[in-house]
PDB file of C-alpha atoms in Angstrom:
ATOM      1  CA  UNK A   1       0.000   0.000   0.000  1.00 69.00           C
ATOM      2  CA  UNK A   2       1.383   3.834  -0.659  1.00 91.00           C
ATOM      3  CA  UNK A   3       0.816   6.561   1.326  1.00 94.00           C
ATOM      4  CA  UNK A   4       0.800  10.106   0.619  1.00 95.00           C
ATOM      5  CA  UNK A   5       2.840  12.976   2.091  1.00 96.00           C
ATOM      6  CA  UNK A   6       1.069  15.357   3.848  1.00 93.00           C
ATOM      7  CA  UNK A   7       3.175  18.382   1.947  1.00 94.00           C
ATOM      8  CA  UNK A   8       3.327  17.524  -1.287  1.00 97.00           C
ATOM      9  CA  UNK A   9       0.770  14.965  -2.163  1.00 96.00           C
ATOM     10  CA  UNK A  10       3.462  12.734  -3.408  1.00 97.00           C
ATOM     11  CA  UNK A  11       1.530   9.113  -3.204  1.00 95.00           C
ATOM     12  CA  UNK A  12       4.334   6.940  -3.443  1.00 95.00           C
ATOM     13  CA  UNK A  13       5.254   7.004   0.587  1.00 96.00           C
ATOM     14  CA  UNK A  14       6.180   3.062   1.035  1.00 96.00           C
ATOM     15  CA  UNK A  15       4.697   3.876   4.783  1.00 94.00           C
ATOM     16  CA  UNK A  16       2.489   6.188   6.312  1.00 92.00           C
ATOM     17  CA  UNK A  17       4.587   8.994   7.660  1.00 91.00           C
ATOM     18  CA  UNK A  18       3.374   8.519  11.407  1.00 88.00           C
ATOM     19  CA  UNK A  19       1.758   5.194  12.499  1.00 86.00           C
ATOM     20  CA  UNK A  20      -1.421   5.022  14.619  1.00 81.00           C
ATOM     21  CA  UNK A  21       0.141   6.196  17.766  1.00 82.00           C
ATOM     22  CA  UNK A  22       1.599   9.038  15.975  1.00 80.00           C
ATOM     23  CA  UNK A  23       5.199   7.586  15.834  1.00 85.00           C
ATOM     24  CA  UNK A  24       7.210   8.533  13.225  1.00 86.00           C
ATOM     25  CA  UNK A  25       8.373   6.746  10.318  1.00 92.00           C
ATOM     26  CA  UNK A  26      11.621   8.902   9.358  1.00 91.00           C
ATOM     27  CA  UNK A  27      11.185   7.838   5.639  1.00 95.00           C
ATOM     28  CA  UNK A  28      12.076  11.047   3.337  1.00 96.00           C
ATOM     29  CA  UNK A  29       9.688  11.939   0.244  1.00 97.00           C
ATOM     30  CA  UNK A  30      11.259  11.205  -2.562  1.00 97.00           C
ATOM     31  CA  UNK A  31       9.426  14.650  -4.073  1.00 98.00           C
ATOM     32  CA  UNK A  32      10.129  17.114  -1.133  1.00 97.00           C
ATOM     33  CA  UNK A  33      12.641  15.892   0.491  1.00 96.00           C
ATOM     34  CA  UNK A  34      10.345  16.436   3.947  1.00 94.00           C
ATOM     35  CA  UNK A  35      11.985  13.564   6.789  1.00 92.00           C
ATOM     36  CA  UNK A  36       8.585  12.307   9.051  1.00 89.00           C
ATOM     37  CA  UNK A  37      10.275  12.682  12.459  1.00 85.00           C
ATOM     38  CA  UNK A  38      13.211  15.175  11.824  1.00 79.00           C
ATOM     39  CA  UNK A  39      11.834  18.081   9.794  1.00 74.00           C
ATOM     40  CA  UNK A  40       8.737  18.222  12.035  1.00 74.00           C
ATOM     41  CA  UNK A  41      10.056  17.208  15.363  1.00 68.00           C
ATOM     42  CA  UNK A  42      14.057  18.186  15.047  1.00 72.00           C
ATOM     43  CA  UNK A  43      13.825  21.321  12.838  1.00 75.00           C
ATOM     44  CA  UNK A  44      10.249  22.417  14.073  1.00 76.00           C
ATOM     45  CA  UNK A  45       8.211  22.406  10.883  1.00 81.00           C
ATOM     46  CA  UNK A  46       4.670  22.086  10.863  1.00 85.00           C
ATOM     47  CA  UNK A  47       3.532  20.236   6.858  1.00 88.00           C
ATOM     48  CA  UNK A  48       2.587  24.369   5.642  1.00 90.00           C
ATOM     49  CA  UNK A  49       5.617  26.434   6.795  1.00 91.00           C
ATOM     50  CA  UNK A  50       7.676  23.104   5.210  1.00 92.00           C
ATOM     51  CA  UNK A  51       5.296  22.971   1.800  1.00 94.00           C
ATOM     52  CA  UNK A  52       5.699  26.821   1.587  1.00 95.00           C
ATOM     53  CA  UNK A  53       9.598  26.971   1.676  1.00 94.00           C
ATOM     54  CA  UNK A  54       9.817  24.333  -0.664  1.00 96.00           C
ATOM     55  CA  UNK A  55       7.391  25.896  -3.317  1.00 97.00           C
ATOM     56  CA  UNK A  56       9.122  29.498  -2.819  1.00 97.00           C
ATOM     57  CA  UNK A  57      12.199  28.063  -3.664  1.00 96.00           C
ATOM     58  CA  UNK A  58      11.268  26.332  -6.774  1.00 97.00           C
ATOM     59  CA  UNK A  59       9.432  23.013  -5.843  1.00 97.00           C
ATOM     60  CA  UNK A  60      12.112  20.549  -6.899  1.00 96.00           C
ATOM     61  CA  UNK A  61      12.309  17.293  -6.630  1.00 97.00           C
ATOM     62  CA  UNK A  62      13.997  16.023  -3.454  1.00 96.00           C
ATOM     63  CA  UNK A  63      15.279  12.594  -5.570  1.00 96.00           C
ATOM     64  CA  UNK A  64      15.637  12.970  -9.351  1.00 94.00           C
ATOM     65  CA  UNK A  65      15.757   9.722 -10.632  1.00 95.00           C
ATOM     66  CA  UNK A  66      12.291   9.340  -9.087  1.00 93.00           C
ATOM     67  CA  UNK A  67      10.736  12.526 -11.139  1.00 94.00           C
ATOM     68  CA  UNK A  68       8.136  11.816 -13.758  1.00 94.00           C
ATOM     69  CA  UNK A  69       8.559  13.032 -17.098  1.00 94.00           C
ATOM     70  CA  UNK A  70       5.098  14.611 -16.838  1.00 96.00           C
ATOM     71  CA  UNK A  71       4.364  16.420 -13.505  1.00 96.00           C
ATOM     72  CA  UNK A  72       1.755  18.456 -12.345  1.00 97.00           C
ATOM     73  CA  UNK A  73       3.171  20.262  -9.070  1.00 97.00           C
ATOM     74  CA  UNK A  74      -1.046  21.925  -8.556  1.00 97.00           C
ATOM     75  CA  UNK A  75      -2.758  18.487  -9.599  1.00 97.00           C
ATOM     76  CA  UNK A  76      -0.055  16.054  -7.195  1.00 97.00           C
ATOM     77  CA  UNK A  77      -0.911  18.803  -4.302  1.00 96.00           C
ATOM     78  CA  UNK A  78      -4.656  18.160  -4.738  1.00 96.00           C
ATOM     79  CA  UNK A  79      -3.591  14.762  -3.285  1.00 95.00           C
ATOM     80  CA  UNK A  80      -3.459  16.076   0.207  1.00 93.00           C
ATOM     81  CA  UNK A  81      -7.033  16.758  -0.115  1.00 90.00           C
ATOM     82  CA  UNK A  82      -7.759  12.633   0.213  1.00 90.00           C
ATOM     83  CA  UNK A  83      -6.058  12.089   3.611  1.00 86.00           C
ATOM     84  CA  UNK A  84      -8.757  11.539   6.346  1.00 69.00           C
ATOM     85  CA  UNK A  85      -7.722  12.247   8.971  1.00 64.00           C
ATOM     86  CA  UNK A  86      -4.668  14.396   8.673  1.00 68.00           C
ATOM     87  CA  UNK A  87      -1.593  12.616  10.099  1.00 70.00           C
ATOM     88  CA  UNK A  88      -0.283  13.666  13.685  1.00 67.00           C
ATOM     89  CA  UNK A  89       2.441  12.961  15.010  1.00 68.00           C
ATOM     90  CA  UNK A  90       3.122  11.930  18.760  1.00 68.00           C
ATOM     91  CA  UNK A  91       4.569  15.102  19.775  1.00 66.00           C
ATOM     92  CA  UNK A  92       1.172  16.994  18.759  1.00 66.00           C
ATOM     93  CA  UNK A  93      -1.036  14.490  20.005  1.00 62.00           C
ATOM     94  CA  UNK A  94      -3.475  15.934  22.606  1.00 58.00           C
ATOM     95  CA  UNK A  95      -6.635  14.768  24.181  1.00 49.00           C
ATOM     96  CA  UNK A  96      -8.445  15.962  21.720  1.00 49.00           C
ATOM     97  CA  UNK A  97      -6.953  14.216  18.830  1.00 46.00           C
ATOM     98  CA  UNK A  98      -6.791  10.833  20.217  1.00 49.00           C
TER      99      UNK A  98
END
């Protein structure tokens, strides 16, 4: 099963990028380049202040060998639309969310 990443709507995550507890996976989108566990809890992102440096400086891809020839940066970000419920990660986790 793929997953998709919560900043660039990206669906080829080979894991979701925080389990059911909220743990994080650490995998790094091959698109973005965003790290599930060390952009978010090391460097203090949250997914919009990440998605919004990335697409101010250009929106390239993280891994190039994994580009397709034909990409749609607007149409692969309407991906984020079709995760229910947002992912959270353990750090955020309140009583509210759980």
């Amino acid at each position: 099963m793929k997953h998709i990443c919560p900043i660039c709507g990206y669906e080829e995550l080979k894991q979701a990028p925080y389990d059911t507890n909220g743990n994080e996976s650490f995998e790094i989108c091959d698109c973005c380049g965003f790290e599930f566990g060390f952009d978010d809890v090391h460097d203090g992102h949250t997914f919009e202040t990440y998605r919004n440096k990335w697409i101010s400086t250009g929106a390239t891809w993280f891994y190039k060998q994994s580009e397709p020839e034909i990409w749609d940066l607007n149409q692969q970000l309407k991906n984020i639309e079709k995760i229910q419920p947002m992912y959270v990660p353990f750090y955020m986790r309140t009583k509210s969310t759980e």
